[in-house]
XYZ file of C-alpha atoms in Angstrom:
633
model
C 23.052 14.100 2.564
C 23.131 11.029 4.517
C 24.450 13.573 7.738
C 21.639 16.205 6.990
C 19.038 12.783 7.505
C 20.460 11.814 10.699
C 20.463 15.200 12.377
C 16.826 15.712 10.923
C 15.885 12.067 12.581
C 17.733 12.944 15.641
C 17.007 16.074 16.459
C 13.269 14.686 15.936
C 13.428 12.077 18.368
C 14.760 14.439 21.062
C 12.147 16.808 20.733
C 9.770 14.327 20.765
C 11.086 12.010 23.479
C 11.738 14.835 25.767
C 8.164 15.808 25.437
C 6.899 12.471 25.567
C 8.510 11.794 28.982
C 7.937 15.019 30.762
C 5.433 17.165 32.713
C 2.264 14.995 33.860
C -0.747 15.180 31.568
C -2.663 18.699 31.662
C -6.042 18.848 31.185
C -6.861 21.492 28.681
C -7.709 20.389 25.604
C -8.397 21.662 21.922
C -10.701 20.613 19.266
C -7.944 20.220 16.855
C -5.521 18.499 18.459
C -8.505 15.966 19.885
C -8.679 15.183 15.965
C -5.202 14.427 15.732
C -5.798 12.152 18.063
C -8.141 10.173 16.689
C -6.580 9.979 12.969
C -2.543 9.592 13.395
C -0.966 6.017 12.037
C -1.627 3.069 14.761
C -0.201 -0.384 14.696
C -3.146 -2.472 16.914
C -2.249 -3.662 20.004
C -5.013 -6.245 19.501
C -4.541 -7.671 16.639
C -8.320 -8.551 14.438
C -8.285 -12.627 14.405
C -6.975 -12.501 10.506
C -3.709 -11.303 11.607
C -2.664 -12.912 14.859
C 0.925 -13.170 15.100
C 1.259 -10.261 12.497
C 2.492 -6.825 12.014
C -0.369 -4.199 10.794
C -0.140 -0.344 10.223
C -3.212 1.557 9.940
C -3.109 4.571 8.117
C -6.093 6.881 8.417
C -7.160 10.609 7.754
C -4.663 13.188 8.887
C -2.135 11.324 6.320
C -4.113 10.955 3.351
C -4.562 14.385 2.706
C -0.653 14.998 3.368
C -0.120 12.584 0.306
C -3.540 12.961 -1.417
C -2.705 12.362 -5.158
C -1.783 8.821 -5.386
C -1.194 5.466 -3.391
C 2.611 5.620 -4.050
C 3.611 8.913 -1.960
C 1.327 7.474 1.016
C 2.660 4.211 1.247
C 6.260 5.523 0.860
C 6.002 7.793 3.781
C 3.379 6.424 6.131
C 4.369 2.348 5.592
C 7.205 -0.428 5.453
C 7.070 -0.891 1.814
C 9.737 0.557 -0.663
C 8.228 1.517 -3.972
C 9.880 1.874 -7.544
C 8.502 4.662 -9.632
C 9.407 5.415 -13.507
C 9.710 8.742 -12.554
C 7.080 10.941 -10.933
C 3.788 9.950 -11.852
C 5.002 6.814 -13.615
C 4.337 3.758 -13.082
C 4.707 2.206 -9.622
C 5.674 -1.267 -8.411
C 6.281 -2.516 -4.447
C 8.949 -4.069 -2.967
C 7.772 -5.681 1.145
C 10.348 -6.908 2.243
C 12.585 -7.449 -0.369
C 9.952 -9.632 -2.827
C 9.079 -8.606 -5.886
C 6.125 -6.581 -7.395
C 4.129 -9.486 -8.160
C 4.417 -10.838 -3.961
C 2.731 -7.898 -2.989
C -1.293 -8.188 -2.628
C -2.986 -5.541 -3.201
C -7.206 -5.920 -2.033
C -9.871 -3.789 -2.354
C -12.592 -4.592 0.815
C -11.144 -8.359 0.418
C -11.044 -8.743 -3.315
C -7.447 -9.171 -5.237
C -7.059 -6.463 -7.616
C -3.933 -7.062 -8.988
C -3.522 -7.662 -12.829
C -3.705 -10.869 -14.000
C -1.305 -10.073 -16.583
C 1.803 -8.724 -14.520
C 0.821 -9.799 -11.480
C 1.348 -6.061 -10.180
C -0.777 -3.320 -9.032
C 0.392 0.096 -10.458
C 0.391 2.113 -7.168
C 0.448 5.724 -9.012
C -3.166 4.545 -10.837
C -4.677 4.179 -7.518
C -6.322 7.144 -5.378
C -6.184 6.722 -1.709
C -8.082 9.779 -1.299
C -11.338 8.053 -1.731
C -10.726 4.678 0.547
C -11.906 4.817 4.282
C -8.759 2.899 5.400
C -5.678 1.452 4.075
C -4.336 -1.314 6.035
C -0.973 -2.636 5.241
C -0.496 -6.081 6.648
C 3.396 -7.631 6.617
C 4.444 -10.679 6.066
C 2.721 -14.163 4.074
C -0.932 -14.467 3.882
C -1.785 -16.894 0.634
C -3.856 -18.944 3.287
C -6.352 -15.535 3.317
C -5.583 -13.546 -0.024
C -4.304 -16.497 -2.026
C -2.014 -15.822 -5.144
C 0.917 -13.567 -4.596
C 0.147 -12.806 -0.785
C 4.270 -13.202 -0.127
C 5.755 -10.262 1.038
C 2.693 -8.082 2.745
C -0.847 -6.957 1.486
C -2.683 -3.961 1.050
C -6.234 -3.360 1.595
C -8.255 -0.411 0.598
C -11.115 -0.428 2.828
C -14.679 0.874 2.203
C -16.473 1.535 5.550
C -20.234 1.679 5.842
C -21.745 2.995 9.418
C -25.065 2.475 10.127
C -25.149 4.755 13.149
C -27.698 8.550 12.511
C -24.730 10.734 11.113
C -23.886 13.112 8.507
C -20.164 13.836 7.571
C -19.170 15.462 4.499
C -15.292 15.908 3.628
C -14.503 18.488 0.521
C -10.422 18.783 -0.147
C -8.732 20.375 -2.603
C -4.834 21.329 -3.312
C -3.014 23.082 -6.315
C 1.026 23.564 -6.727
C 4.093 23.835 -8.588
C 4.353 21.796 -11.885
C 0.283 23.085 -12.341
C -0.843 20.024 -10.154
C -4.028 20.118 -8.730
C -5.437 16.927 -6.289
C -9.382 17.379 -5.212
C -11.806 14.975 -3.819
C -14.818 15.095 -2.286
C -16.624 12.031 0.761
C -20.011 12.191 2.002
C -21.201 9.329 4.543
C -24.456 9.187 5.736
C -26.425 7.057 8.277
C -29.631 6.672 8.712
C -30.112 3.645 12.007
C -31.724 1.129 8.761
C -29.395 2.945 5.644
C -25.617 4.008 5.227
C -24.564 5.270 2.079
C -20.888 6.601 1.043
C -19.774 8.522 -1.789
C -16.855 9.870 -3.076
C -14.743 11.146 -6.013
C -11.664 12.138 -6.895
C -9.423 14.020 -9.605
C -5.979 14.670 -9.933
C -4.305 16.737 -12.590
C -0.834 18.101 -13.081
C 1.391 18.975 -15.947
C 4.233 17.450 -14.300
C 6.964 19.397 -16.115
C 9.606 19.273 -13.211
C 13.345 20.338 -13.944
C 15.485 17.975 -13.712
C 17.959 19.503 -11.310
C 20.816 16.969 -11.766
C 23.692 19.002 -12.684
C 24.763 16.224 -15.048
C 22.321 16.913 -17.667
C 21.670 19.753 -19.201
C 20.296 21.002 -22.724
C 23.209 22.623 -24.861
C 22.257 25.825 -24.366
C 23.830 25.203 -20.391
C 19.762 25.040 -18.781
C 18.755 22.514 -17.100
C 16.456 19.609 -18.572
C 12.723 19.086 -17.762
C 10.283 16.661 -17.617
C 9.099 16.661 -21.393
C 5.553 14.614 -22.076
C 4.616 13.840 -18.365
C 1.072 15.077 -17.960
C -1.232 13.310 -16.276
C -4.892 12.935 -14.733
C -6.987 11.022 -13.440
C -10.430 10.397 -12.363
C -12.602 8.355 -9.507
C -15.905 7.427 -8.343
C -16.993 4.967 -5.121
C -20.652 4.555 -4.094
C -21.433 2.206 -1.339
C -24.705 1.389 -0.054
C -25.759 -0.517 3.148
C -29.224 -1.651 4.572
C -29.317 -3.307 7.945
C -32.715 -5.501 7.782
C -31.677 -6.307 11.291
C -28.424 -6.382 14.057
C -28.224 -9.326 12.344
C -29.007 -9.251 8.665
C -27.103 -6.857 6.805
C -26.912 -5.919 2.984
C -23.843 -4.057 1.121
C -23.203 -2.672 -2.456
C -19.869 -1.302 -2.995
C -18.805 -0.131 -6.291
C -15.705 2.298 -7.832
C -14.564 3.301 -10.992
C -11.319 4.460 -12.188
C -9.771 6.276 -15.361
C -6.695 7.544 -15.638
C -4.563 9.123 -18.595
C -0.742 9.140 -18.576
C 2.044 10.539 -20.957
C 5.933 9.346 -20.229
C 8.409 10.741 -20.087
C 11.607 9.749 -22.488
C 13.811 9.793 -19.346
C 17.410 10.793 -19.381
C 19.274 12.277 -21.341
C 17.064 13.312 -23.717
C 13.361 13.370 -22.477
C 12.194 15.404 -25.069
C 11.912 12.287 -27.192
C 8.936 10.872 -25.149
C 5.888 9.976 -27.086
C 3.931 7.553 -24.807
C 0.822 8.062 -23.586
C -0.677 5.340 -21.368
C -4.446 4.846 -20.659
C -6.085 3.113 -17.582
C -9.917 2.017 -16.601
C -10.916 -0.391 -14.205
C -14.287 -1.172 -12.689
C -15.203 -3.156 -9.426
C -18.664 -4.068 -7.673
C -19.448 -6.205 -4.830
C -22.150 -7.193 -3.372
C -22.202 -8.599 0.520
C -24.727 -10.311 2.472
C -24.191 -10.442 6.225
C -26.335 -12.270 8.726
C -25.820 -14.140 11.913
C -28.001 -16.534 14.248
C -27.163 -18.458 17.264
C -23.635 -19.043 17.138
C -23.042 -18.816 13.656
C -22.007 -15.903 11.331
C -22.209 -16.464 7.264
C -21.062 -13.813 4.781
C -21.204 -13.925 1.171
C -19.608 -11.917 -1.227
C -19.980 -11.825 -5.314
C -17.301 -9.678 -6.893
C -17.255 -8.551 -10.331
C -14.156 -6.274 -11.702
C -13.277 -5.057 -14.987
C -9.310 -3.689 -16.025
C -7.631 -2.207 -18.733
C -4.979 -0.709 -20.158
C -4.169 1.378 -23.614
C -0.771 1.999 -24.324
C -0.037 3.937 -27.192
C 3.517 4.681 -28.885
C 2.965 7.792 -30.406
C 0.002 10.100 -28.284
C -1.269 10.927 -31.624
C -1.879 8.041 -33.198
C -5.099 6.350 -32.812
C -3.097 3.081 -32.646
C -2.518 1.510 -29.505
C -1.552 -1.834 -27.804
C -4.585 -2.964 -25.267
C -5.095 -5.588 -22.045
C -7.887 -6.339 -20.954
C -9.232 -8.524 -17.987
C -12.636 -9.478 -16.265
C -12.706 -11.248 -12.976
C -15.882 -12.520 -11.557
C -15.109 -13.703 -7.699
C -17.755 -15.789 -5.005
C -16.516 -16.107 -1.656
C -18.487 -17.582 0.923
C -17.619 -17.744 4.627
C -18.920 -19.704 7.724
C -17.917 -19.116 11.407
C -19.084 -20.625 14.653
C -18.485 -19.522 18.155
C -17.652 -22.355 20.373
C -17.344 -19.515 23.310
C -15.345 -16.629 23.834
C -12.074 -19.193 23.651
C -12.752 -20.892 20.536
C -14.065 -20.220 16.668
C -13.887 -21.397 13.931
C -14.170 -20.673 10.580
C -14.440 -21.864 6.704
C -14.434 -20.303 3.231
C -15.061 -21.393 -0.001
C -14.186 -19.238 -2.777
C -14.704 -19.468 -6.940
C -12.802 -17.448 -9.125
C -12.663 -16.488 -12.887
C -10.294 -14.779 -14.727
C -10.482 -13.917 -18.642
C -7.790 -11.855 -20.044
C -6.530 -10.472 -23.239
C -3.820 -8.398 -24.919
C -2.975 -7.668 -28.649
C -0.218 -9.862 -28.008
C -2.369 -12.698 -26.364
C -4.727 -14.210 -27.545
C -8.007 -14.565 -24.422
C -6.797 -16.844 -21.703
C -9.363 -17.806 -18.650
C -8.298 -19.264 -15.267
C -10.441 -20.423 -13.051
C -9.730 -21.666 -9.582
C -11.937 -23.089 -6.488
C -10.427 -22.838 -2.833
C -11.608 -24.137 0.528
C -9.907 -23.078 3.966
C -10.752 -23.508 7.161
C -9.070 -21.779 10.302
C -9.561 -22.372 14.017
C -8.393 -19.742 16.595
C -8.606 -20.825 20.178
C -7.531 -19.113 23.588
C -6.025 -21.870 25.955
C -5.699 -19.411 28.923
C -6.759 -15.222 29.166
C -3.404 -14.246 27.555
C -2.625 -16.408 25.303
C -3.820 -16.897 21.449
C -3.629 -19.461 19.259
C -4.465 -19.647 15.253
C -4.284 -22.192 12.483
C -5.313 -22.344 9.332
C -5.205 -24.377 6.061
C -5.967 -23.278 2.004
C -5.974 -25.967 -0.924
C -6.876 -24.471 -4.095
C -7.582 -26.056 -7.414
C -6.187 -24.391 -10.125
C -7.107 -25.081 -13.935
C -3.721 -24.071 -15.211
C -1.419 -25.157 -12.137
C -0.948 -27.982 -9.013
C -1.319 -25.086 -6.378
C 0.453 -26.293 -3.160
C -1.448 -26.505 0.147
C -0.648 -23.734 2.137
C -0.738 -23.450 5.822
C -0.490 -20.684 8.699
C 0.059 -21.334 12.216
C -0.341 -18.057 14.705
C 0.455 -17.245 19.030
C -0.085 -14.044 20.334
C 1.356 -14.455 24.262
C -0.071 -11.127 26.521
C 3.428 -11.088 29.068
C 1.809 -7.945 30.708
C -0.951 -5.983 30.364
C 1.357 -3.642 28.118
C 3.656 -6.353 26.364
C 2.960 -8.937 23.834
C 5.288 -11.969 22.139
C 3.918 -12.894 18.725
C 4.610 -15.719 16.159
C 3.758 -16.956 13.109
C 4.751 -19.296 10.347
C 3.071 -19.920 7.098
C 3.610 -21.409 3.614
C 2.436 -19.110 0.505
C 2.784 -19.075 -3.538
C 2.663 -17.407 -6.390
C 1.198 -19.075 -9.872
C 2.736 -17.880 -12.981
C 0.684 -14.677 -14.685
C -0.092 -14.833 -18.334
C 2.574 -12.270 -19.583
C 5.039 -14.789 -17.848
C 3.369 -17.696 -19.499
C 1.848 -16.436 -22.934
C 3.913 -13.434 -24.089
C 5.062 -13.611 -27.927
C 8.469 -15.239 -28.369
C 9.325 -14.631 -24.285
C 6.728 -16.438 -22.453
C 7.791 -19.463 -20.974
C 5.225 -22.417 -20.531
C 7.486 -24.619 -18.077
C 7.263 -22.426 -15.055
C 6.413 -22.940 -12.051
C 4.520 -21.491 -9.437
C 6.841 -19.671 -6.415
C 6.580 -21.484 -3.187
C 7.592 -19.945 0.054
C 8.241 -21.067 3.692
C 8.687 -17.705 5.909
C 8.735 -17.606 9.653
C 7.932 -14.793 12.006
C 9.187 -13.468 15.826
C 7.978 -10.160 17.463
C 6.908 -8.191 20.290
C 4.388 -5.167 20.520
C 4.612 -3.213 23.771
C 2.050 -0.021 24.347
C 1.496 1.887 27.188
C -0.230 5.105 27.202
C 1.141 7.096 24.309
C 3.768 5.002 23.657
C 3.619 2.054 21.025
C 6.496 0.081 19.277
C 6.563 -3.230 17.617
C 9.408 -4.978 16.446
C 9.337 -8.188 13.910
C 12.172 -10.888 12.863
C 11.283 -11.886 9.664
C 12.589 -15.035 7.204
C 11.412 -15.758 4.063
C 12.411 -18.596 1.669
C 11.574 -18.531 -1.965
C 11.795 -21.636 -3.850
C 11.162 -21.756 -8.064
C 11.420 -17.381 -7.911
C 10.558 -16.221 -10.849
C 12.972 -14.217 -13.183
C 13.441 -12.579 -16.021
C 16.635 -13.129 -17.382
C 18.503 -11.741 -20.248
C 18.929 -14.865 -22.911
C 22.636 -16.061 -23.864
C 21.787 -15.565 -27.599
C 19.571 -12.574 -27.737
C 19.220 -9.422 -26.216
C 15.750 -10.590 -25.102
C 14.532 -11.037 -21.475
C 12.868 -14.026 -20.801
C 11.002 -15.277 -17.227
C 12.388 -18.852 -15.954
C 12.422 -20.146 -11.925
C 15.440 -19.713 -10.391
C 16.452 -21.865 -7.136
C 16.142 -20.387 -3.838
C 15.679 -16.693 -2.384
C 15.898 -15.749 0.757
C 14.639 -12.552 2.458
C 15.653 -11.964 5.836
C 15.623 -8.628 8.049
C 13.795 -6.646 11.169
C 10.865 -4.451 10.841
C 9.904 -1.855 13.298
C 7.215 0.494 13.833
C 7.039 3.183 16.360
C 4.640 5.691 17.383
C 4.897 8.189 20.533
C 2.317 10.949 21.235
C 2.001 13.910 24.287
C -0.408 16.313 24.848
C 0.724 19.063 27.418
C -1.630 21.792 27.559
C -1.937 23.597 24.105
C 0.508 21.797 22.796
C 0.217 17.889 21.057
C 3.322 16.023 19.586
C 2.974 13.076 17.800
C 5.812 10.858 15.958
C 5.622 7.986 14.016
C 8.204 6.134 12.183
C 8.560 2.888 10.130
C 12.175 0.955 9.796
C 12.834 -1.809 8.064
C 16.271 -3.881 7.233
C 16.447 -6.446 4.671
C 18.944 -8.554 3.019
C 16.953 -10.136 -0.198
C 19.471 -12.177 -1.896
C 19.381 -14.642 -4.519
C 21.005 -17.831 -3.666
C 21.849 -19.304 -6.926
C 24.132 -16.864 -7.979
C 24.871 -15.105 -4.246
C 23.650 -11.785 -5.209
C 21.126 -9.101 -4.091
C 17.881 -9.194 -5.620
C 17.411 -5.610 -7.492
C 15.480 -2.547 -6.174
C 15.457 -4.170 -2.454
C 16.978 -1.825 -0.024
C 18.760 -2.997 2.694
C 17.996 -0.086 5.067
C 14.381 1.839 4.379
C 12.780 4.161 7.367
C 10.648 6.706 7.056
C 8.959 9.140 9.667
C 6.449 12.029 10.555
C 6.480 14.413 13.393
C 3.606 16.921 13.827
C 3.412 19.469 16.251
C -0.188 21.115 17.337
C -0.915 24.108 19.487
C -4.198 25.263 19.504
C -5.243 25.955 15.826
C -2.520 25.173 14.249
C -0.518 21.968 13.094
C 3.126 21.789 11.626
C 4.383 18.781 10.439
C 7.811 16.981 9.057
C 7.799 13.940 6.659
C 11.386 12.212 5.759
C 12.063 9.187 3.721
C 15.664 7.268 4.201
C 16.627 4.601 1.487
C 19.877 3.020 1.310
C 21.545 2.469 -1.989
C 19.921 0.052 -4.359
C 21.310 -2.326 -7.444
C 19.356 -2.102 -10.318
C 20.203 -5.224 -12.155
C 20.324 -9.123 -11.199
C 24.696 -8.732 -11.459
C 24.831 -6.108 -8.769
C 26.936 -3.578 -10.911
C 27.663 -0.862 -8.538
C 27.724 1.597 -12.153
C 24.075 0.985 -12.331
C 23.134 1.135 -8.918
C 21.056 4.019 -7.250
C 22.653 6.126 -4.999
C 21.088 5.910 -0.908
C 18.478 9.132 -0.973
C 17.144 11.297 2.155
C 14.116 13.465 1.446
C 12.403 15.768 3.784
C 8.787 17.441 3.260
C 7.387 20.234 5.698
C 3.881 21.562 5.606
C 1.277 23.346 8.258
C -2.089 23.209 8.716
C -4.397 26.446 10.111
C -7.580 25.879 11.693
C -9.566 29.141 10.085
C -13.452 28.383 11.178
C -15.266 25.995 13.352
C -18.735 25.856 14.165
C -20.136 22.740 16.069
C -19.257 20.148 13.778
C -17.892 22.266 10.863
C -14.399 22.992 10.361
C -12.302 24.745 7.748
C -8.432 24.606 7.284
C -6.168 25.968 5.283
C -2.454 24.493 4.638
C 0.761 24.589 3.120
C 3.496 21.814 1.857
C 6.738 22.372 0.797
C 7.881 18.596 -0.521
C 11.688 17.588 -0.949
C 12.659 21.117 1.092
C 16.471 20.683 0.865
C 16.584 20.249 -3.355
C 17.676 16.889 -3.315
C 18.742 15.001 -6.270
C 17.054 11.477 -6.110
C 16.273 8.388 -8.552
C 14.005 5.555 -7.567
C 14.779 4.031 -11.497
C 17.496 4.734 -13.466
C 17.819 8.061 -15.519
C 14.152 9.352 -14.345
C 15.198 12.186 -11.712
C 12.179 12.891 -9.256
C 10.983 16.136 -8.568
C 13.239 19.110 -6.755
C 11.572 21.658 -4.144
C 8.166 22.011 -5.126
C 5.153 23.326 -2.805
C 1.037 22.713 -2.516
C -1.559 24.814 -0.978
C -4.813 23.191 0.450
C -8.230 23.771 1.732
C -9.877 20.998 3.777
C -13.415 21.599 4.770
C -15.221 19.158 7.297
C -19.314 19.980 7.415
C-alpha cells in the first residue's frame, strides 16, 4: 500500500514538475481552464493583518464540489488537519497539529461555534457546500478567537458583494450506497443591496460493505454497514445594504438539521440502534462604517445548538443538550498611515447550556484586546497584540501574540510568530454525573513559530517550524478503581513538527495542470508519561492534481496517514494501521453560453479498494463512485 502511495505521489510530481518548468507560456486560452484558475487552493502570499507571521490555506470552489457532502472529506483532502471519524458519516473530531478536538476553533464569519459542552465541532454535521470560503488558519490564535484557538482555526465565511451581478450555482450528485448531495447559491448585487442564499441536502443510506476480509457474517459474506442512514438539511440567507462606501449593514443567518443512525461497528454492526439528532441556529447582525481615519464594526451574534441522542431509534426517549450563546463584539481601528494601525475589541459573551445529565449552567465572559501592526521599513512587518478576558467560572490567563513578516525578495518571505493561548474547561469536563471533575484547570500554551513563503509565477510553497507547549492538558483517564473515564490536567505536552504547503500550476496551450499538496509532520507527545498523544499522526500529506484541456478536467485526490495509537499507553494491538487512499473523477464542460455553463462529472472515491480505519472497528467505505451535474447561470 504504502509503495502504491509513493509511486502515485511521484509519478504526480513528475508530470507536474516537468510541465511546470517547460515550454514558455502560450497564449491560447479556454474558458474552463481560466476558471480553474481562479478557484484552485492558495496559501496568500500577503498575508490579511490577522495572520501575520501565519500559515493560511484557502480553499474555494473547484474543491467543494469534489467533497460536497460534509466538512470532514474537504478538510481531509484539501487541508493540514487530520480528522477522526466513527465511521463514515459518524461523528467527526480534528486533530491540527497533534492537539486535541477541543484546540481546534471552529468560526462561522468570526463567531465560535463550537459546543460548549465538548468543546468540539462535529465536522460531518457541517455542510461546506453552502459557505463562500473556508479558511483554515494554523497555529495559536486565543488572542483573536479566544477559548480553544490552540492548534489552528476554521472559518466558514459568508461573502456579501455589493458590486451589479447575478450568479446562481445549482449542484447536484447521486452514487453508490443511494447517496445523494445537492445544493443550490444565488448571490445577487444590486450597487446599494447584496443578498445570498443557499441550501443544502444530503442523503445516503450509507450501507457500505465492509470489505475487511476479517469479518464476515457466518454464512462466509462479507459484513455491511447496518443502521447508518443519514441526512441532512441547510439554509443561509445573508443580506447587505451599503448606506454609503462607508456605512454598511449585514444580516447573516443559517440553519442546520441533521438526522443520524450509527452504526454498531465491528464485529457485529447489526446490533446498532442509535439514532442521533442535530439543530443549530445562528444570526448576526454587522454594522460597518468608517470616517477619517477610523474604522468601527459591531457585531451581535445570537446561536442556538442541540443535540438528541436516542438509544433505541424507536423509542420516543432520548438524551438532549442544549445551548444558547448570545455574543457582542465591538471593534475600533485607526490608521496612523500606511505604516501603522491600530486596533481594539471588546467582546461580551453568554453561554447557557443544558443536558439531561446537567442541570443549566451559564458562563459569561468580557474580553478587551488591543493589537498594533506597524511597518518599520517597505518589507518588513511587525504585529503585537494582547487579550485579557474575565471569565465567571475561571482566572483566564493573559494571552499575547507577537508577529514579523520580513519581504527578502520580491518573491521570498521569512515569517515569525509567538503567542500564548488557553483552553477553559467545558461543562461535560466540569459537570458530568459522577465523572466531571470541578478542580481543573484551564490548558495554557506557549507555541512558537518559523517559516518562509516563496511564490513566483505559478509556483507557491510555504514551509512552517512549529512548537507547541501544553501545560495543565486535559485528559480523560481511566480511574484506578473503576472502569470509568474521568477528565483531570496532566503536566506538560508538547507538539512539535513542519508543515508545508505547495501549489504549482502551467498552462501550455489547451492544456492547464495544477497540483497542490499539504504535508505535515508531528510528534505530539505527552511528557508525563513519555508517550504519544492518541489519534496524532506523525506523518499526514495529502494532494490533488487536475489536468484541463479544453472542455474537460480530470483530476486525482490522495490522502497519506501514518499509523496512529489509539489509546493514552501506545499499545501497538490497538493502533491503526498507516492508510493511502486515492480518488479520481472528471469533469465535462457540456454547454456554455456567455455566462452560463453546464458540466457534467464523474468520481470514483478510494479507486484501489483499500481497507482503512480512522477509529477502531468502524471500516470506511471501499470503491464507491458519484455522478454530478453543476450548472453555473
Amino acid at each position: 500500500m504504502i509503495m502504491r502511495y509513493i509511486i502515485i505521489f511521484i509519478l504526480s510530481i513528475i508530470f507536474c514538475a516537468n510541465n511546470v518548468f517547460a515550454q514558455k507560456k502560450m497564449i491560447q486560452k479556454d474558458s474552463l481552464s481560466n476558471q480553474l484558475k481562479e478557484v484552485v487552493i492558495i496559501g496568500a502570499k500577503k498575508q490579511q493583518h490577522n495572520f501575520i507571521g501565519k500559515k493560511q490555506v484557502k480553499i474555494g470552489t473547484s474543491q467543494i464540489i469534489k467533497n460536497p457532502t460534509n466538512l470532514t472529506d474537504l478538510l481531509r483532502y484539501n487541508s493540514p488537519i487530520a480528522l477522526r471519524d466513527y465511521g463514515n458519516g459518524g461523528i467527526s473530531t480534528a486533530r491540527f497539529r497533534g492537539t486535541s478536538a477541543s484546540n481546534t476553533a471552529v468560526l462561522w464569519n468570526g463567531i465560535s461555534i463550537n459546543a460548549i459542552g465538548s468543546g468540539q465541532t462535529d465536522f460531518n454535521s457541517l455542510s461546506a457546500s453552502i459557505s463562500d470560503e473556508i479558511i483554515v488558519n494554523s497555529g495559536g490564535d486565543s488572542v483573536e478567537s479566544g477559548s480553544g484557538a490552540i492548534g489552528g482555526t476554521v472559518e466558514l465565511k459568508d461573502n456579501l458583494t455589493f458590486n451589479e451581478h447575478k450568479d446562481f450555482h445549482l449542484f447536484s450528485s447521486y452514487g453508490s450506497f443511494n447517496t445523494t448531495s445537492n445544493f443550490f447559491k444565488t448571490n445577487i448585487g444590486t450597487g446599494k443591496w447584496a443578498l445570498k442564499f443557499a441550501s443544502t441536502v444530503n442523503y445516503s443510506d450509507n450501507d457500505y460493505t465492509f470489505i475487511d476480509q476479517r469479518y464476515k457474517n457466518n454464512d462466509g459474506s462479507l459484513l455491511k454497514n447496518d443502521n447508518g442512514v443519514y441526512k441532512n438539511y441547510g439554509l443561509n440567507f445573508s443580506l447587505g445594504y451599503q448606506f454609503s462606501h462607508k456605512n454598511k449593514l449585514y444580516f447573516y443567518s443559517t440553519g442546520y438539521y441533521g438526522d443520524r443512525l450509527f452504526s454498531d461497528g465491528l464485529p457485529n454492526p447489526a446490533a446498532g440502534s442509535e439514532r442521533n439528532e442535530d439543530f443549530n441556529q445562528r444570526n448576526l447582525l454587522k454594522w460597518k462604517y468608517s470616517f477619517s481615519n477610523f474604522t468601527q464594526t459591531l457585531n451581535v451574534a445570537y446561536l442556538m445548538q442541540e443535540y438528541r441522542y436516542y438509544d433505541d431509534k424507536n423509542a420516543e426517549e432520548f438524551t438532549f443538550g442544549k445551548s444558547k450563546n448570545y455574543n457582542i463584539n465591538y471593534n475600533l481601528k485607526y490608521r496612523f498611515s500606511n505604516y501603522l494601525k491600530i486596533s481594539s475589541s471588546f467582546i461580551y459573551d453568554s453561554n447557557n447550556g443544558t443536558t439531561n445529565e446537567i442541570i443549566a449552567r451559564e458562563r459569561t465572559f468580557f474580553a478587551a484586546l488591543a493589537k498594533v501592526t506597524y511597518k518599520p521599513s517597505e518589507r518588513l512587518t511587525i504585529a503585537t497584540s494582547v487579550r485579557k478576558e474575565l471569565n465567571s467560572d475561571f482566572k483566564v490567563p493573559l494571552v499575547v501574540s507577537a508577529a514579523a513578516e520580513q519581504e527578502i525578495t520580491d518573491n521570498l518571505i521569512l515569517k515569525t510568530n509567538i503567542s500564548t493561548n488557553y483552553r477553559v474547561p467545558t461543562f461535560n469536563e466540569l459537570y458530568w454525573p459522577i465523572v466531571g471533575n470541578l478542580d481543573l484547570k484551564p490548558e495554557s500554551s506557549i507555541q512558537g513559530e518559523i517559516g518562509a513563503s516563496y511564490k513566483k509565477k505559478n509556483i507557491e510553497i510555504t514551509t512552517s517550524l512549529f512548537y507547541i507547549h501544553l501545560n495543565d492538558k486535559i485528559l480523560w483517564l481511566p480511574t484506578a478503581a473503576s472502569n470509568l473515564w474521568r477528565p483531570r490536567n496532566v503536566g506538560d505536552v508538547v507538539h512539535q513538527g513542519i508543515e508545508t504547503f505547495m501549489n504549482l500550476s502551467k498552462e501550455i496551450g489547451a492544456h492547464f495542470f495544477n497540483f497542490t499538496m499539504n504535508y505535515t509532520f508531528t510528534l505530539a507527545k505527552n511528557k508525563e508519561t513519555d508517550t504519544f498523544l492518541p489519534f496524532a499522526p506523525k506523518q499526514l500529506m495529502n494532494f490533488n492534481l487536475d489536468y484541463t484541456y479544453k472542455k474537460a478536467t480530470f483530476f486525482v485526490q490522495n490522502l497519506y496517514q501514518s499509523k496512529v495509537y489509539t489509546n493514552e499507553i501506545n499499545i501497538d494491538f490497538y493502533s491503526l494501521n498507516a492508510l493511502s487512499v486515492t480518488n479520481i473523477g472528471a469533469d465535462f464542460e457540456v454547454y456554455q453560453h456567455n455566462h452560463k455553463k453546464l458540466l457534467i462529472g464523474i468520481k470514483v472515491n478510494n479507486i484501489f479498494n483499500e481497507v482503512y480505519y480512522f477509529s477502531n472497528l468502524r471500516p470506511m467505505p471501499g470503491s464507491n463512485f458519484n455522478m454530478n451535474i453543476n450548472y453555473k447561470f
